Amino acid sequence: MEEAFTRGEGRPRLLDLISNGRDWRSYAAAEEKKLELRLGLPGGEDWSAGQEKREHPIESALSLGHISKVPKSTNVNASSGTKRRFLVHVEPKTEAFQQQQQQQLQQEQLGFLQLQAKGKESLQQTSGSAEQQSLEGKGCGPHPPHASSTKNAAVAHTASQSRVAATPVVGWPPVRSFRMNLAGTAKASAESNNGSSAAAKKIENDKKSLFVKINMDGIPIGRKVDLKAFDSYDKLSLAVDELFRGLMAAQADPLAASTQKNSEEKHVLTGLMDGSGEYTLVYEDDEGDRMLVGDVPWDMFVSMAKRLRVLKSSDVSASSLRAVGRKRTSNS
Amino acid sequence: MTYFPEEVVEHIFDFLSSHRDRNIVSTVCKAWYRVERLSRRSVFVGNCYAVRPGRVMARFPGTKCLSVKGKPHFADFNLVPHDWGGFALPWIEAAARGCPGLEELRLKRMVVSDESLELLARSFPNFKALVLVSCEGFSTDGLAAIATHCRGLRELDLQENEVEDHGRQWLSCFPDSCTSLESLNFACLKGEVNAGALERLVARCVNLRSLKLNRAISVESLARILVRTPHLVELGTGSFTVEHRAEAYQRLIHAFRKCKSLKSLSGFWDVAPRCLQSIYSICPNLTVLNLSYAPAIQGADLVKLIRHCFKLQKLWVLDCIGDKGLAVVASTCKELQELRVFPSDIYGTGTAAVTEEGLVAISSGCSKLNSLLYFCHQMTNAALITVAKNCPHFTRFRLCILDPGKPDPDTNQPLDEGFGAIVRSCNDLRRLSLSGLLTDTVFLYIGEYAARLEMLSIAFAGDSDKGMVYVLNGCKNLRKLEIRDSPFGDAALLENVGKYETMRSLWMSSCDVTLGGCKALAAKMPRLNVEVINDRVESDEMEENPSDMHKVEKMYVYRTLAGARNDAPEFVDIL
């Protein structure tokens, strides 16, 4: 394929762009917004549908040129298509190309680099794999950062250009959880030591994420949520509901696990914060006391909450009132 | 063979300190096997599922010191689901039945329940030391049981565990008659302890040499404690929050002056930079300094402190020390052997705190450096080559460039040559972690040169199966291989299946290995457990009966004598 890239005219414009670093970059930037990250398996309907969405004719040309080759090169069960897969670049390592890689990697708009599903498409460079070219032309370095959960995928998917920080990849960087949160306080503390508490507050709010554990009664597996990803109790409640609904249904009826998408929402977790639902959301603050979620302003809650729990509402009154009573001056 | 009385053989075996040596002599003949197993006092189990607990106790009934490790290393980074396994209870039960003379227990990455701690506390009359590292599943209730029932306890060392705070005054459960403590570390606990009880405890334990307090301990309490423990060698301060004008601060300075034996300091969670002056008097004696929990201390203050620490051998800091700060370390700390630089701005777009320059500076100043953990924003081949030349004694080299797959910023090349230089130069390298943009070439180098390598961590690296095969075929001492997000598939997995029986374990996640490949491996190698771990988060995409071409999200393979384990949760399939 190297030859294909370097041959002259008659090639689709996209391929020409690859050898011209500058154009590539601006092209990529312009296209980013339109880039549909959802790439189904080529040869299938998804692919064509995705192509049509793109206005740029070059993509169609590229895809038409390669669409027949791709099915052979994948070793995925094409019919099921349950996972989105991406053919990641196996690039000819020309200098200019590497420059683009570098530029792309340096771009903070990792949204369009996050072409993830779970796991990348096979990069198996068995001999003669020159045909395995990137179909979604732009954006994939050979080693793009991967979010290894669909949740992260969704976040990056909708990432707009205003997102400045890297989308967190699960388990990366390889530091223990307690160091992740510690990191955020670095700037805040520095500012407040300079006597500028307003700045400290601002920096505190600019912290990129705050992961806290969340456990639910009756479910042995806990999760973590990023409080900074929400800006209100409603959003948190919704996220908690989504997080555990699947797990609860799976526990209740393991066979139903795969049919989650039905609208049988017997286990919807509503009323998490007003005591009206079957479950109630509580949090533990830095002194270890359990408090009902929803009493204090959202920002204050974020700064205080160290851990979340979803308890059966019947349990809440028994065990937590004592702690709550100490903290609150009036009854709920 | 000339006849040796067993007592003589046993006496000779006493001189064998390493587990490996003892393992080897036990295979010489039946007589030696018998002598060795009855005289073995210290047993190390690197993978709790490699052998049944009862079998260990039956073979070594005289065990006094038992170490067991549970979850794979990547569990530290949330890659292993919460209840995957690694339970301590079966081990404690088996020891209670088979080795009641047990004196020391060390557990790492295991799930330890309060129930197991209570059983521990009651089952071993000579129990002396409990060390829990990166464990979870217990609360202060379990600690209370240990404090109450373990008479003669010498060591309680809790490192980076997740401990539920049930508010019980566990520390107060140490009876007044307890005077034997030599080492107490509860730095990872979140809750408060009774300060008065603590002060009385340390006062009566005259042999106390190591004390690591948690964040809840105030400076006032710390000052009072130090006055009573002037012979302390290792100290983890509490939060260290104090106004530098306060009386408590003056008392603290005074107390520090009395502690002439202090060699190791850690803690400092909330210290204000100004208050670091209180330890200047101790710095010249320090060999170990851990400031990695103190994000408030910026580069300039760190530098002022470190200029006093010329005997330092081990330093843990945050990257706010900066390249310039590392240069100061290089010029001051000539005895430095271990350096860890942790990231302080993980998601930020902020200024790069440390780069390759800092590392190069360290390498030119600290020629005794043998252990490195370095988080940075960028690295160059030239720098790594220089580091390799300056420091050929690395045994542990872990480099983490925060942006996955980032190339050398000067040349846009992968970092193959840089890491290649490291493995070529450092013949004693036992542990290596890679990062940055890397092709198969780096694995070619590793396979060829890293003869003593025992543990290799790979992330976002390589181009093809060849990379993994180079490593499996080359590194003859490889024990642990952990790989994530790299393009290695079934061909690599199945290329050298016999290799896995010479290793402790293999972890692969987000790679290209399929279910069919895992099944093939399991079929060929019955003495391996091939665990396929299905992440519940993706349950909406999980199929009822995934085909063999389905890529496996997480796979953990380990050799075992115990067969498939019976405590696996439902999301783990053991093939």
Short mmCIF file of C-alpha atoms in Angstrom, two decimals, chain A residues 31-173:
data_model
loop_
_atom_site.label_atom_id
_atom_site.label_comp_id
_atom_site.label_asym_id
_atom_site.label_seq_id
_atom_site.Cartn_x
_atom_site.Cartn_y
_atom_site.Cartn_z
CA GLU A 31 -14.11 17.09 9.52
CA GLU A 32 -13.98 16.23 13.13
CA LYS A 33 -17.39 17.56 13.90
CA LYS A 34 -18.93 15.65 11.09
CA LEU A 35 -17.05 12.52 11.76
CA GLU A 36 -19.40 9.77 12.57
CA LEU A 37 -17.53 7.57 14.92
CA ARG A 38 -19.91 4.75 14.54
CA LEU A 39 -18.31 2.48 12.04
CA GLY A 40 -19.97 -0.80 11.49
CA LEU A 41 -18.37 -3.65 9.70
CA PRO A 42 -17.63 -2.77 6.17
CA GLY A 43 -19.77 -4.58 3.68
CA GLY A 44 -22.66 -4.32 6.05
CA GLU A 45 -25.36 -1.76 6.06
CA ASP A 46 -23.86 0.27 8.83
CA TRP A 47 -20.92 1.15 6.76
CA SER A 48 -22.83 2.50 3.81
CA ALA A 49 -25.19 4.36 6.05
CA GLY A 50 -22.29 5.92 7.81
CA GLN A 51 -20.73 6.86 4.56
CA GLU A 52 -23.76 8.60 3.29
CA LYS A 53 -23.85 10.81 6.28
CA ARG A 54 -20.53 12.21 5.40
CA GLU A 55 -20.66 14.98 2.95
CA HIS A 56 -17.17 14.59 1.85
CA PRO A 57 -17.03 12.60 -1.33
CA ILE A 58 -13.56 11.37 -0.67
CA GLU A 59 -14.64 9.09 2.03
CA SER A 60 -17.02 7.33 -0.26
CA ALA A 61 -14.31 6.92 -2.80
CA LEU A 62 -12.01 5.45 -0.26
CA SER A 63 -14.57 3.15 1.14
CA LEU A 64 -15.67 1.93 -2.23
CA GLY A 65 -12.13 1.19 -3.09
CA HIS A 66 -11.55 -0.92 -0.05
CA ILE A 67 -14.82 -2.22 1.02
CA SER A 68 -14.38 -5.49 -0.72
CA LYS A 69 -11.08 -6.20 0.92
CA VAL A 70 -12.00 -5.62 4.43
CA PRO A 71 -14.26 -8.53 5.16
CA LYS A 72 -11.44 -10.90 4.39
CA SER A 73 -9.13 -9.18 6.71
CA THR A 74 -11.31 -9.18 9.71
CA ASN A 75 -11.70 -12.18 11.82
CA VAL A 76 -14.81 -11.00 13.43
CA ASN A 77 -18.12 -12.66 13.28
CA ALA A 78 -19.55 -10.30 10.74
CA SER A 79 -23.10 -11.32 11.16
CA SER A 80 -23.46 -10.57 14.79
CA GLY A 81 -21.92 -7.16 14.68
CA THR A 82 -22.55 -6.67 18.31
CA LYS A 83 -19.37 -4.79 18.77
CA ARG A 84 -18.36 -1.82 16.82
CA ARG A 85 -14.97 -2.33 15.39
CA PHE A 86 -12.47 -0.10 13.83
CA LEU A 87 -9.73 -0.88 11.48
CA VAL A 88 -6.93 0.86 13.07
CA HIS A 89 -4.22 2.25 10.98
CA VAL A 90 -1.37 0.14 9.93
CA GLU A 91 0.44 3.02 8.51
CA PRO A 92 3.32 3.19 6.17
CA LYS A 93 5.86 4.74 8.35
CA THR A 94 6.83 7.70 6.28
CA GLU A 95 8.29 10.69 7.98
CA ALA A 96 5.52 13.03 7.04
CA PHE A 97 2.98 10.57 8.14
CA GLN A 98 4.57 10.20 11.48
CA GLN A 99 4.50 13.94 11.74
CA GLN A 100 0.78 13.88 11.33
CA GLN A 101 0.58 11.18 13.90
CA GLN A 102 2.51 13.40 16.19
CA GLN A 103 0.29 16.35 15.49
CA GLN A 104 -2.78 14.33 15.98
CA LEU A 105 -1.52 12.94 19.18
CA GLN A 106 -0.76 16.36 20.38
CA GLN A 107 -4.16 17.63 19.60
CA GLU A 108 -6.16 17.86 22.64
CA GLN A 109 -9.29 17.04 20.82
CA LEU A 110 -8.96 13.44 21.56
CA GLY A 111 -12.62 13.08 20.87
CA PHE A 112 -11.97 12.04 17.36
CA LEU A 113 -9.09 9.85 18.30
CA GLN A 114 -11.34 7.95 20.59
CA LEU A 115 -12.63 5.65 17.99
CA GLN A 116 -13.29 3.00 20.41
CA ALA A 117 -15.43 0.10 20.92
CA LYS A 118 -14.23 -2.49 23.26
CA GLY A 119 -10.96 -3.67 21.90
CA LYS A 120 -9.51 -2.60 18.66
CA GLU A 121 -9.91 -4.36 15.44
CA SER A 122 -7.26 -6.87 14.74
CA LEU A 123 -3.98 -5.37 13.79
CA GLN A 124 -2.74 -8.72 12.88
CA GLN A 125 -0.10 -7.96 10.45
CA THR A 126 0.21 -11.30 8.98
CA SER A 127 2.15 -11.24 5.82
CA GLY A 128 0.56 -9.47 2.96
CA SER A 129 -1.63 -7.40 5.11
CA ALA A 130 -0.89 -4.32 3.15
CA GLU A 131 -4.51 -4.32 2.20
CA GLN A 132 -5.56 -3.65 5.71
CA GLN A 133 -5.79 0.01 5.38
CA SER A 134 -7.61 2.35 7.57
CA LEU A 135 -11.05 2.89 6.26
CA GLU A 136 -11.93 5.60 8.55
CA GLY A 137 -8.94 7.41 7.31
CA LYS A 138 -8.45 9.94 9.92
CA GLY A 139 -7.44 10.03 13.34
CA CYS A 140 -6.09 6.72 14.34
CA GLY A 141 -2.53 6.55 15.31
CA PRO A 142 -1.28 3.05 15.67
CA HIS A 143 -1.87 3.19 19.33
CA PRO A 144 -4.81 5.36 20.08
CA PRO A 145 -5.92 5.59 23.62
CA HIS A 146 -8.83 3.33 24.24
CA ALA A 147 -11.65 3.69 26.54
CA SER A 148 -12.36 0.17 27.41
CA SER A 149 -15.92 0.57 28.37
CA THR A 150 -18.85 1.61 26.29
CA LYS A 151 -19.63 4.22 28.85
CA ASN A 152 -16.43 5.99 28.10
CA ALA A 153 -17.12 5.48 24.46
CA ALA A 154 -20.36 7.30 24.81
CA VAL A 155 -18.71 10.16 26.55
CA ALA A 156 -16.10 10.58 23.89
CA HIS A 157 -18.64 10.05 21.21
CA THR A 158 -20.46 13.13 22.11
CA ALA A 159 -17.33 15.03 22.90
CA SER A 160 -17.43 18.41 21.38
CA GLN A 161 -14.46 20.49 20.62
CA SER A 162 -14.79 22.23 23.91
CA ARG A 163 -13.55 19.16 25.69
CA VAL A 164 -9.98 19.96 26.49
CA ALA A 165 -8.71 17.17 28.65
CA ALA A 166 -8.01 13.62 27.59
CA THR A 167 -10.93 11.30 28.01
CA PRO A 168 -9.93 9.02 30.80
CA VAL A 169 -9.11 5.47 29.82
CA VAL A 170 -9.96 2.86 32.40
CA GLY A 171 -6.96 2.02 34.48
CA TRP A 172 -4.75 4.63 32.89
CA PRO A 173 -2.45 6.08 34.01
#
